mmCIF file of C-alpha atoms and ligand atoms in Angstrom:
data_model
loop_
_atom_site.group_PDB
_atom_site.id
_atom_site.type_symbol
_atom_site.label_atom_id
_atom_site.label_comp_id
_atom_site.label_asym_id
_atom_site.label_seq_id
_atom_site.Cartn_x
_atom_site.Cartn_y
_atom_site.Cartn_z
ATOM 1 C CA UNK A 1 134.763 81.227 11.695
ATOM 2 C CA UNK A 2 134.314 83.117 8.278
ATOM 3 C CA UNK A 3 137.151 85.737 9.976
ATOM 4 C CA UNK A 4 139.713 82.678 10.908
ATOM 5 C CA UNK A 5 139.336 81.705 7.108
ATOM 6 C CA UNK A 6 139.263 85.282 5.597
ATOM 7 C CA UNK A 7 142.513 85.891 7.315
ATOM 8 C CA UNK A 8 144.407 82.285 6.481
ATOM 9 C CA UNK A 9 143.770 82.942 3.140
ATOM 10 C CA UNK A 10 145.803 85.900 3.519
ATOM 11 C CA UNK A 11 149.644 85.635 4.154
ATOM 12 C CA UNK A 12 150.701 89.303 4.777
ATOM 13 C CA UNK A 13 147.171 91.328 4.936
ATOM 14 C CA UNK A 14 148.179 94.916 6.229
ATOM 15 C CA UNK A 15 147.049 95.071 9.585
ATOM 16 C CA UNK A 16 144.558 97.908 10.015
ATOM 17 C CA UNK A 17 142.855 97.749 6.617
ATOM 18 C CA UNK A 18 139.414 99.481 7.264
ATOM 19 C CA UNK A 19 138.891 100.252 3.233
ATOM 20 C CA UNK A 20 137.361 96.781 1.524
ATOM 21 C CA UNK A 21 134.350 99.479 -0.116
ATOM 22 C CA UNK A 22 137.613 101.115 -1.772
ATOM 23 C CA UNK A 23 140.093 98.521 -2.787
ATOM 24 C CA UNK A 24 140.231 95.209 -0.917
ATOM 25 C CA UNK A 25 142.897 92.531 0.230
ATOM 26 C CA UNK A 26 142.984 89.549 -2.242
ATOM 27 C CA UNK A 27 143.738 86.540 -1.104
ATOM 28 C CA UNK A 28 147.010 84.641 -1.502
ATOM 29 C CA UNK A 29 145.545 82.228 -4.243
ATOM 30 C CA UNK A 30 143.956 85.279 -6.334
ATOM 31 C CA UNK A 31 147.388 86.701 -6.019
ATOM 32 C CA UNK A 32 149.004 83.598 -7.119
ATOM 33 C CA UNK A 33 146.604 83.238 -10.135
ATOM 34 C CA UNK A 34 147.159 86.651 -11.580
ATOM 35 C CA UNK A 35 150.934 86.026 -11.335
ATOM 36 C CA UNK A 36 150.735 82.375 -12.587
ATOM 37 C CA UNK A 37 148.847 83.778 -15.632
ATOM 38 C CA UNK A 38 151.382 86.486 -16.479
ATOM 39 C CA UNK A 39 154.227 83.580 -16.137
ATOM 40 C CA UNK A 40 152.074 81.689 -18.813
ATOM 41 C CA UNK A 41 151.396 84.364 -21.252
ATOM 42 C CA UNK A 42 155.297 84.975 -21.130
ATOM 43 C CA UNK A 43 156.467 80.928 -21.667
ATOM 44 C CA UNK A 44 153.877 80.194 -23.800
ATOM 45 C CA UNK A 45 152.408 82.671 -26.198
ATOM 46 C CA UNK A 46 149.882 85.309 -24.601
ATOM 47 C CA UNK A 47 147.348 83.703 -27.011
ATOM 48 C CA UNK A 48 147.903 80.345 -25.632
ATOM 49 C CA UNK A 49 147.506 80.865 -21.791
ATOM 50 C CA UNK A 50 144.065 80.909 -22.050
ATOM 51 C CA UNK A 51 141.959 80.369 -19.049
ATOM 52 C CA UNK A 52 138.672 78.473 -18.242
ATOM 53 C CA UNK A 53 136.306 80.747 -16.311
ATOM 54 C CA UNK A 54 133.428 79.233 -17.236
ATOM 55 C CA UNK A 55 133.035 77.746 -13.143
ATOM 56 C CA UNK A 56 133.725 81.240 -12.207
ATOM 57 C CA UNK A 57 131.011 83.187 -14.598
ATOM 58 C CA UNK A 58 128.782 80.308 -13.285
ATOM 59 C CA UNK A 59 129.217 81.385 -9.209
ATOM 60 C CA UNK A 60 129.534 85.243 -10.271
ATOM 61 C CA UNK A 61 126.018 85.133 -12.180
ATOM 62 C CA UNK A 62 124.549 82.633 -9.454
ATOM 63 C CA UNK A 63 124.684 85.642 -6.795
ATOM 64 C CA UNK A 64 122.054 87.370 -9.071
ATOM 65 C CA UNK A 65 120.446 84.070 -9.890
ATOM 66 C CA UNK A 66 121.608 84.369 -13.375
ATOM 67 C CA UNK A 67 123.762 81.874 -15.861
ATOM 68 C CA UNK A 68 127.274 82.235 -17.017
ATOM 69 C CA UNK A 69 126.236 83.234 -20.472
ATOM 70 C CA UNK A 70 125.002 86.060 -18.906
ATOM 71 C CA UNK A 71 128.343 87.608 -17.766
ATOM 72 C CA UNK A 72 130.568 89.865 -19.341
ATOM 73 C CA UNK A 73 133.714 90.992 -18.223
ATOM 74 C CA UNK A 74 135.251 94.361 -18.524
ATOM 75 C CA UNK A 75 137.859 96.851 -17.294
ATOM 76 C CA UNK A 76 135.904 98.017 -14.254
ATOM 77 C CA UNK A 77 132.171 98.979 -12.775
ATOM 78 C CA UNK A 78 132.428 102.458 -14.774
ATOM 79 C CA UNK A 79 132.970 100.851 -18.149
ATOM 80 C CA UNK A 80 130.640 98.278 -17.557
ATOM 81 C CA UNK A 81 127.900 100.702 -16.856
ATOM 82 C CA UNK A 82 129.376 103.063 -19.915
ATOM 83 C CA UNK A 83 129.165 99.936 -21.916
ATOM 84 C CA UNK A 84 125.375 98.809 -21.001
ATOM 85 C CA UNK A 85 124.042 102.393 -21.235
ATOM 86 C CA UNK A 86 126.353 103.615 -23.708
ATOM 87 C CA UNK A 87 124.417 101.365 -26.308
ATOM 88 C CA UNK A 88 120.945 100.910 -25.469
ATOM 89 C CA UNK A 89 119.118 101.785 -27.716
ATOM 90 C CA UNK A 90 116.644 103.342 -25.949
ATOM 91 C CA UNK A 91 114.061 106.074 -27.740
ATOM 92 C CA UNK A 92 114.832 109.473 -27.641
ATOM 93 C CA UNK A 93 113.046 111.299 -25.040
ATOM 94 C CA UNK A 94 113.129 108.512 -22.770
ATOM 95 C CA UNK A 95 112.629 108.841 -18.979
ATOM 96 C CA UNK A 96 115.404 107.541 -16.683
ATOM 97 C CA UNK A 97 114.268 107.218 -12.715
ATOM 98 C CA UNK A 98 117.524 107.699 -10.759
ATOM 99 C CA UNK A 99 117.853 108.822 -6.956
ATOM 100 C CA UNK A 100 119.932 111.633 -5.759
ATOM 101 C CA UNK A 101 122.703 108.829 -4.024
ATOM 102 C CA UNK A 102 123.423 107.725 -7.430
ATOM 103 C CA UNK A 103 127.156 107.178 -7.889
ATOM 104 C CA UNK A 104 129.333 110.200 -9.262
ATOM 105 C CA UNK A 105 130.533 108.579 -12.610
ATOM 106 C CA UNK A 106 126.791 107.015 -13.606
ATOM 107 C CA UNK A 107 125.347 110.610 -13.288
ATOM 108 C CA UNK A 108 128.007 111.879 -15.675
ATOM 109 C CA UNK A 109 127.430 109.318 -18.035
ATOM 110 C CA UNK A 110 123.763 109.681 -18.021
ATOM 111 C CA UNK A 111 123.718 113.532 -18.097
ATOM 112 C CA UNK A 112 125.754 112.822 -21.323
ATOM 113 C CA UNK A 113 123.495 110.231 -22.765
ATOM 114 C CA UNK A 114 120.539 112.564 -21.663
ATOM 115 C CA UNK A 115 122.021 115.435 -23.371
ATOM 116 C CA UNK A 116 123.093 113.541 -26.687
ATOM 117 C CA UNK A 117 119.497 111.652 -26.931
ATOM 118 C CA UNK A 118 116.969 113.912 -25.229
ATOM 119 C CA UNK A 119 116.596 111.519 -22.275
ATOM 120 C CA UNK A 120 114.662 113.072 -18.927
ATOM 121 C CA UNK A 121 116.414 112.038 -15.679
ATOM 122 C CA UNK A 122 113.532 112.063 -13.128
ATOM 123 C CA UNK A 123 114.590 112.067 -9.239
ATOM 124 C CA UNK A 124 112.905 109.249 -7.751
ATOM 125 C CA UNK A 125 111.759 109.797 -3.679
ATOM 126 C CA UNK A 126 113.828 108.701 -1.209
ATOM 127 C CA UNK A 127 113.860 109.195 2.828
ATOM 128 C CA UNK A 128 115.884 111.408 4.997
ATOM 129 C CA UNK A 129 118.558 108.470 4.577
ATOM 130 C CA UNK A 130 118.398 108.826 0.961
ATOM 131 C CA UNK A 131 116.566 105.220 0.643
ATOM 132 C CA UNK A 132 114.399 104.565 -2.012
ATOM 133 C CA UNK A 133 110.243 104.896 -1.323
ATOM 134 C CA UNK A 134 109.087 101.904 -3.225
ATOM 135 C CA UNK A 135 105.569 103.741 -3.309
ATOM 136 C CA UNK A 136 107.046 106.654 -4.744
ATOM 137 C CA UNK A 137 109.073 104.327 -7.374
ATOM 138 C CA UNK A 138 105.384 103.073 -7.736
ATOM 139 C CA UNK A 139 103.933 106.031 -8.472
ATOM 140 C CA UNK A 140 107.025 107.214 -10.953
ATOM 141 C CA UNK A 141 106.636 104.067 -13.070
ATOM 142 C CA UNK A 142 102.446 104.635 -13.199
ATOM 143 C CA UNK A 143 103.388 108.087 -14.791
ATOM 144 C CA UNK A 144 105.525 106.179 -17.148
ATOM 145 C CA UNK A 145 109.252 104.990 -16.986
ATOM 146 C CA UNK A 146 111.644 103.535 -19.599
ATOM 147 C CA UNK A 147 114.603 102.695 -17.452
ATOM 148 C CA UNK A 148 115.397 102.559 -13.682
ATOM 149 C CA UNK A 149 119.058 102.761 -12.333
ATOM 150 C CA UNK A 150 119.676 102.149 -8.918
ATOM 151 C CA UNK A 151 122.750 101.621 -6.489
ATOM 152 C CA UNK A 152 121.932 98.573 -3.883
ATOM 153 C CA UNK A 153 124.795 100.276 -1.772
ATOM 154 C CA UNK A 154 125.970 103.558 -2.474
ATOM 155 C CA UNK A 155 129.740 104.240 -1.831
ATOM 156 C CA UNK A 156 129.247 106.969 -0.274
ATOM 157 C CA UNK A 157 126.627 106.045 2.518
ATOM 158 C CA UNK A 158 126.243 102.443 4.170
ATOM 159 C CA UNK A 159 122.172 102.269 3.322
ATOM 160 C CA UNK A 160 120.874 98.877 1.724
ATOM 161 C CA UNK A 161 118.772 100.208 -1.011
ATOM 162 C CA UNK A 162 115.144 97.801 -1.289
ATOM 163 C CA UNK A 163 116.410 96.606 -4.377
ATOM 164 C CA UNK A 164 114.269 93.384 -4.360
ATOM 165 C CA UNK A 165 111.028 95.357 -3.862
ATOM 166 C CA UNK A 166 112.549 98.024 -6.804
ATOM 167 C CA UNK A 167 112.358 94.666 -8.662
ATOM 168 C CA UNK A 168 109.624 93.553 -8.273
ATOM 169 C CA UNK A 169 107.761 96.976 -9.012
ATOM 170 C CA UNK A 170 109.666 97.524 -12.058
ATOM 171 C CA UNK A 171 108.694 94.026 -13.470
ATOM 172 C CA UNK A 172 105.316 94.592 -12.995
ATOM 173 C CA UNK A 173 105.351 97.590 -14.848
ATOM 174 C CA UNK A 174 108.017 96.190 -17.772
ATOM 175 C CA UNK A 175 110.193 98.632 -17.145
ATOM 176 C CA UNK A 176 114.028 97.718 -16.943
ATOM 177 C CA UNK A 177 116.088 97.957 -13.701
ATOM 178 C CA UNK A 178 119.904 98.362 -13.828
ATOM 179 C CA UNK A 179 121.388 97.275 -10.321
ATOM 180 C CA UNK A 180 124.595 98.701 -9.510
ATOM 181 C CA UNK A 181 126.241 95.940 -7.249
ATOM 182 C CA UNK A 182 129.551 97.145 -7.078
ATOM 183 C CA UNK A 183 129.172 97.733 -3.503
ATOM 184 C CA UNK A 184 126.753 94.827 -2.854
ATOM 185 C CA UNK A 185 128.085 91.549 -4.689
ATOM 186 C CA UNK A 186 130.234 90.230 -1.555
ATOM 187 C CA UNK A 187 128.750 92.177 0.813
ATOM 188 C CA UNK A 188 125.040 92.227 0.762
ATOM 189 C CA UNK A 189 122.606 89.781 -0.726
ATOM 190 C CA UNK A 190 121.635 91.143 -3.883
ATOM 191 C CA UNK A 191 119.410 87.786 -4.814
ATOM 192 C CA UNK A 192 115.738 87.556 -5.782
ATOM 193 C CA UNK A 193 115.740 91.238 -7.831
ATOM 194 C CA UNK A 194 114.793 90.142 -10.869
ATOM 195 C CA UNK A 195 117.180 93.028 -12.723
ATOM 196 C CA UNK A 196 117.859 93.602 -16.474
ATOM 197 C CA UNK A 197 121.188 94.062 -16.013
ATOM 198 C CA UNK A 198 123.730 93.785 -13.041
ATOM 199 C CA UNK A 199 126.798 96.483 -12.994
ATOM 200 C CA UNK A 200 129.791 95.257 -10.752
ATOM 201 C CA UNK A 201 133.369 95.461 -9.992
ATOM 202 C CA UNK A 202 136.010 92.789 -8.808
ATOM 203 C CA UNK A 203 138.326 95.023 -6.061
ATOM 204 C CA UNK A 204 135.963 95.854 -3.502
ATOM 205 C CA UNK A 205 133.800 92.985 -1.562
ATOM 206 C CA UNK A 206 134.547 90.470 -4.004
ATOM 207 C CA UNK A 207 138.532 91.322 -3.125
ATOM 208 C CA UNK A 208 139.518 90.344 -6.512
ATOM 209 C CA UNK A 209 142.048 92.082 -8.299
ATOM 210 C CA UNK A 210 142.017 96.101 -10.053
ATOM 211 C CA UNK A 211 141.287 96.188 -13.573
ATOM 212 C CA UNK A 212 138.153 94.087 -13.981
ATOM 213 C CA UNK A 213 134.390 95.005 -13.833
ATOM 214 C CA UNK A 214 131.261 93.077 -15.115
ATOM 215 C CA UNK A 215 127.853 93.057 -16.391
ATOM 216 C CA UNK A 216 125.567 90.691 -15.871
ATOM 217 C CA UNK A 217 122.086 90.712 -18.246
ATOM 218 C CA UNK A 218 119.647 88.212 -17.368
ATOM 219 C CA UNK A 219 117.035 90.235 -18.996
ATOM 220 C CA UNK A 220 119.431 91.356 -22.213
ATOM 221 C CA UNK A 221 116.897 92.171 -24.826
ATOM 222 C CA UNK A 222 117.589 93.472 -28.898
ATOM 223 C CA UNK A 223 117.802 96.825 -28.434
ATOM 224 C CA UNK A 224 120.573 96.001 -25.595
ATOM 225 C CA UNK A 225 124.479 96.246 -26.972
ATOM 226 C CA UNK A 226 127.617 98.122 -26.554
ATOM 227 C CA UNK A 227 128.028 101.577 -27.775
ATOM 228 C CA UNK A 228 131.269 100.459 -29.603
ATOM 229 C CA UNK A 229 130.954 96.817 -31.487
ATOM 230 C CA UNK A 230 133.969 94.537 -31.867
ATOM 231 C CA UNK A 231 135.278 92.025 -33.395
ATOM 232 C CA UNK A 232 135.156 89.689 -29.964
ATOM 233 C CA UNK A 233 131.532 90.183 -29.160
ATOM 234 C CA UNK A 234 130.080 90.851 -32.910
ATOM 235 C CA UNK A 235 130.007 89.315 -36.455
ATOM 236 C CA UNK A 236 129.635 90.530 -39.689
ATOM 237 C CA UNK A 237 126.248 90.465 -41.059
ATOM 238 C CA UNK A 238 126.653 92.060 -44.469
ATOM 239 C CA UNK A 239 128.001 95.108 -44.033
ATOM 240 C CA UNK A 240 126.680 95.721 -40.345
ATOM 241 C CA UNK A 241 127.996 94.392 -37.263
ATOM 242 C CA UNK A 242 125.719 91.805 -35.292
ATOM 243 C CA UNK A 243 126.163 91.058 -31.776
ATOM 244 C CA UNK A 244 126.905 87.642 -31.047
ATOM 245 C CA UNK A 245 124.192 85.943 -28.857
ATOM 246 C CA UNK A 246 124.063 86.708 -24.671
ATOM 247 C CA UNK A 247 126.434 88.930 -22.889
ATOM 248 C CA UNK A 248 129.181 88.117 -25.139
ATOM 249 C CA UNK A 249 128.527 91.021 -26.883
ATOM 250 C CA UNK A 250 129.970 93.286 -24.243
ATOM 251 C CA UNK A 251 133.265 91.809 -24.155
ATOM 252 C CA UNK A 252 136.401 92.641 -26.250
ATOM 253 C CA UNK A 253 138.916 90.247 -26.582
ATOM 254 C CA UNK A 254 141.707 92.441 -25.423
ATOM 255 C CA UNK A 255 141.687 92.778 -21.890
ATOM 256 C CA UNK A 256 143.356 92.252 -18.569
ATOM 257 C CA UNK A 257 143.370 88.450 -18.918
ATOM 258 C CA UNK A 258 145.397 87.812 -15.909
ATOM 259 C CA UNK A 259 143.595 89.722 -13.900
ATOM 260 C CA UNK A 260 140.209 87.926 -15.246
ATOM 261 C CA UNK A 261 141.994 84.940 -13.781
ATOM 262 C CA UNK A 262 142.997 86.177 -10.762
ATOM 263 C CA UNK A 263 138.965 87.726 -10.380
ATOM 264 C CA UNK A 264 137.984 84.085 -11.028
ATOM 265 C CA UNK A 265 139.674 82.732 -8.174
ATOM 266 C CA UNK A 266 138.163 85.299 -5.729
ATOM 267 C CA UNK A 267 134.578 84.556 -6.777
ATOM 268 C CA UNK A 268 135.103 81.014 -6.424
ATOM 269 C CA UNK A 269 136.444 81.746 -2.675
ATOM 270 C CA UNK A 270 133.311 84.180 -1.844
ATOM 271 C CA UNK A 271 131.186 80.981 -3.224
ATOM 272 C CA UNK A 272 133.731 78.650 -0.869
ATOM 273 C CA UNK A 273 133.282 80.752 1.963
ATOM 274 C CA UNK A 274 129.606 81.009 1.856
ATOM 275 C CA UNK A 275 128.172 84.061 0.749
ATOM 276 C CA UNK A 276 125.277 84.470 3.464
ATOM 277 C CA UNK A 277 127.519 83.932 6.236
ATOM 278 C CA UNK A 278 129.843 86.762 4.740
ATOM 279 C CA UNK A 279 126.936 89.026 4.689
ATOM 280 C CA UNK A 280 125.986 88.109 8.149
ATOM 281 C CA UNK A 281 129.441 88.900 9.421
ATOM 282 C CA UNK A 282 130.021 91.885 7.595
ATOM 283 C CA UNK A 283 126.661 93.238 8.696
ATOM 284 C CA UNK A 284 127.376 92.522 12.108
ATOM 285 C CA UNK A 285 130.931 94.252 12.068
ATOM 286 C CA UNK A 286 129.183 97.397 10.367
ATOM 287 C CA UNK A 287 126.926 97.501 13.249
ATOM 288 C CA UNK A 288 129.427 97.026 15.758
ATOM 289 C CA UNK A 289 131.876 100.009 14.206
ATOM 290 C CA UNK A 290 128.925 102.496 13.844
ATOM 291 C CA UNK A 291 127.822 101.805 17.925
ATOM 292 C CA UNK A 292 131.772 102.118 19.074
ATOM 293 C CA UNK A 293 132.678 105.665 16.572
ATOM 294 C CA UNK A 294 129.196 107.102 16.522
ATOM 295 C CA UNK A 295 129.728 110.432 18.551
ATOM 296 C CA UNK A 296 133.187 109.772 19.164
ATOM 297 C CA UNK A 297 135.274 113.276 19.068
ATOM 298 C CA UNK A 298 131.923 114.887 17.194
ATOM 299 C CA UNK A 299 132.088 112.474 14.486
ATOM 300 C CA UNK A 300 128.453 111.162 14.017
ATOM 301 C CA UNK A 301 127.511 108.004 11.810
ATOM 302 C CA UNK A 302 125.753 108.983 8.323
ATOM 303 C CA UNK A 303 123.590 105.960 8.502
ATOM 304 C CA UNK A 304 121.390 104.404 10.898
ATOM 305 C CA UNK A 305 123.414 102.698 13.530
ATOM 306 C CA UNK A 306 121.670 98.942 12.815
ATOM 307 C CA UNK A 307 121.693 98.892 9.281
ATOM 308 C CA UNK A 308 122.810 95.739 7.752
ATOM 309 C CA UNK A 309 126.002 96.633 5.756
ATOM 310 C CA UNK A 310 129.931 97.480 6.665
ATOM 311 C CA UNK A 311 129.947 100.615 5.090
ATOM 312 C CA UNK A 312 130.234 103.333 8.160
ATOM 313 C CA UNK A 313 130.112 106.722 7.062
ATOM 314 C CA UNK A 314 131.349 109.649 9.668
ATOM 315 C CA UNK A 315 130.266 112.893 9.220
ATOM 316 C CA UNK A 316 132.805 115.614 10.616
ATOM 317 C CA UNK A 317 132.562 117.285 13.576
ATOM 318 C CA UNK A 318 129.839 120.665 13.405
ATOM 319 C CA UNK A 319 132.220 124.125 13.260
ATOM 320 C CA UNK A 320 135.235 122.090 11.478
ATOM 321 C CA UNK A 321 135.959 122.372 8.018
ATOM 322 C CA UNK A 322 134.995 119.320 6.796
ATOM 323 C CA UNK A 323 137.225 118.362 4.385
ATOM 324 C CA UNK A 324 139.846 119.582 6.191
ATOM 325 C CA UNK A 325 138.678 117.406 9.486
ATOM 326 C CA UNK A 326 138.589 114.233 7.046
ATOM 327 C CA UNK A 327 142.025 114.576 5.306
ATOM 328 C CA UNK A 328 143.251 115.332 8.986
ATOM 329 C CA UNK A 329 141.631 112.255 10.446
ATOM 330 C CA UNK A 330 142.728 109.858 7.515
ATOM 331 C CA UNK A 331 146.040 110.767 7.631
ATOM 332 C CA UNK A 332 146.165 110.474 11.447
ATOM 333 C CA UNK A 333 144.845 106.765 10.743
ATOM 334 C CA UNK A 334 147.320 106.124 8.169
ATOM 335 C CA UNK A 335 149.956 107.173 10.777
ATOM 336 C CA UNK A 336 148.582 104.530 13.229
ATOM 337 C CA UNK A 337 148.644 102.081 10.370
ATOM 338 C CA UNK A 338 144.790 102.225 10.152
ATOM 339 C CA UNK A 339 143.872 102.711 6.539
ATOM 340 C CA UNK A 340 140.651 103.933 6.060
ATOM 341 C CA UNK A 341 138.935 106.120 2.939
ATOM 342 C CA UNK A 342 137.678 109.817 2.411
ATOM 343 C CA UNK A 343 134.715 110.133 0.283
ATOM 344 C CA UNK A 344 134.894 113.244 -1.863
ATOM 345 C CA UNK A 345 131.347 115.408 -2.380
ATOM 346 C CA UNK A 346 131.612 114.859 -5.999
ATOM 347 C CA UNK A 347 131.229 110.913 -5.788
ATOM 348 C CA UNK A 348 127.472 111.860 -5.213
ATOM 349 C CA UNK A 349 126.742 115.568 -5.541
ATOM 350 C CA UNK A 350 123.228 115.554 -5.047
ATOM 351 C CA UNK A 351 123.267 113.559 -2.081
ATOM 352 C CA UNK A 352 126.761 114.452 0.222
ATOM 353 C CA UNK A 353 126.824 118.261 1.737
ATOM 354 C CA UNK A 354 130.181 117.729 2.523
ATOM 355 C CA UNK A 355 133.264 114.924 2.458
ATOM 356 C CA UNK A 356 132.832 112.143 4.654
ATOM 357 C CA UNK A 357 135.303 109.431 6.043
ATOM 358 C CA UNK A 358 134.543 105.910 5.383
ATOM 359 C CA UNK A 359 135.244 102.616 7.271
ATOM 360 C CA UNK A 360 134.705 99.459 5.275
ATOM 361 C CA UNK A 361 135.890 96.536 7.344
ATOM 362 C CA UNK A 362 136.916 93.163 5.645
ATOM 363 C CA UNK A 363 135.043 89.641 7.194
ATOM 364 C CA UNK A 364 138.869 89.490 8.776
ATOM 365 C CA UNK A 365 138.815 92.746 10.746
ATOM 366 C CA UNK A 366 139.977 92.498 14.541
ATOM 367 C CA UNK A 367 138.025 94.713 17.005
ATOM 368 C CA UNK A 368 141.593 96.157 17.981
ATOM 369 C CA UNK A 369 141.368 97.833 14.821
ATOM 370 C CA UNK A 370 138.629 99.286 15.053
ATOM 371 C CA UNK A 371 139.504 100.326 18.319
ATOM 372 C CA UNK A 372 142.554 101.940 17.454
ATOM 373 C CA UNK A 373 140.431 104.219 14.779
ATOM 374 C CA UNK A 374 138.352 104.866 17.823
ATOM 375 C CA UNK A 375 141.560 106.530 19.903
ATOM 376 C CA UNK A 376 142.365 108.617 16.796
ATOM 377 C CA UNK A 377 139.293 109.981 16.269
ATOM 378 C CA UNK A 378 139.239 110.922 19.558
ATOM 379 C CA UNK A 379 141.692 113.487 19.566
HETATM 380 C C1 LIG B 1 133.209 102.121 -7.157
HETATM 381 C C2 LIG B 1 131.831 101.882 -7.684
HETATM 382 C C3 LIG B 1 131.092 102.196 -9.105
HETATM 383 C C4 LIG B 1 132.516 102.067 -9.908
HETATM 384 O O1 LIG B 1 133.362 101.080 -10.214
HETATM 385 P P1 LIG B 1 134.697 101.107 -10.799
HETATM 386 O O2 LIG B 1 135.046 99.948 -11.074
HETATM 387 O O3 LIG B 1 135.788 102.208 -9.850
HETATM 388 O O4 LIG B 1 134.837 101.847 -11.784
HETATM 389 C C5 LIG B 1 129.854 102.231 -9.243
HETATM 390 N N1 LIG B 1 128.884 102.321 -8.389
HETATM 391 C C6 LIG B 1 129.502 102.125 -6.864
HETATM 392 C C7 LIG B 1 128.320 102.401 -6.283
HETATM 393 C C8 LIG B 1 130.844 101.759 -6.669
HETATM 394 O O5 LIG B 1 130.967 102.215 -5.404
#
């Protein structure tokens, strides 16, 4: 049912698209909303073509149990994370807990901020699958942390982190939690976490257009502000800039408004499809794909076969040059009209010994596309 609705909403989805975690296929209505907005900007004037995104902001925030005023739209997940962490006035010497599975750009940002502000980055304990160990987090919190940053679902590994448990522990300890939901909104339930802030992106599982990222900050405090104040999100308080209430402080007035309009449609479509039905369908596809592909041609799944996610990573056969094997498999798949991702080591340098192939089906994926990929890998 979900599969049919997903496909019906896309009159020309490319066949063999198995890269939802990289860049998904927007629906016809999403695409139309972008084009329609650009047309109105031209015909009525850019500033006159304003679009009301309140319903979309509410629906997006609801995925985290938050409200529309907690949402800020930015240009990417990376830009959203930089806006959030870059301006957060943590005391010098603050201790920030992260796992080795953290996203490459976030680690780069944290290292830069650590150098500038003398923050200490602490490695949170994980198991062999790089899954956060809640007891280890509890000990780290007891030892003193000022912030925890966690990717709910990493980009390079199809595991689902115990976010609700992490949220509970951080709240009990009074330590803010930033949850990166770039790979989980539209894919895996992110409700009940109670994080201070969520960082996400449009084009992946929510199937919005490129060029939109978002912040949801239900736990906003006075020491949280953007690194670069701007007239869109700030007012003059005498000679000093003062942030607007809520998440508005993180938004700039200029941006890809047409893409935001398209993203709004994509979010409302996700809600109409039913997030829990989408999650269930994706989990089922991920498990099915791993059971089919694990072991074929010597490729091995990089996460437990039954992990309830639709990110399926495959490690190259032993003996092969890993980078060359991944690139070769990706291009042979492309030749058969199958689009899969290749994840380079830099995506998670502390966690990824070699590049991996990434298969990420969308709810509309057909079984025959997975079988076609299996034939490619079997050679
Ligand atoms: C894609 C991704 C990001 C960054 O999002 P962009 O929109 O590409 O900047 C951050 N974290 C994770 C886990 C991601 O998969």
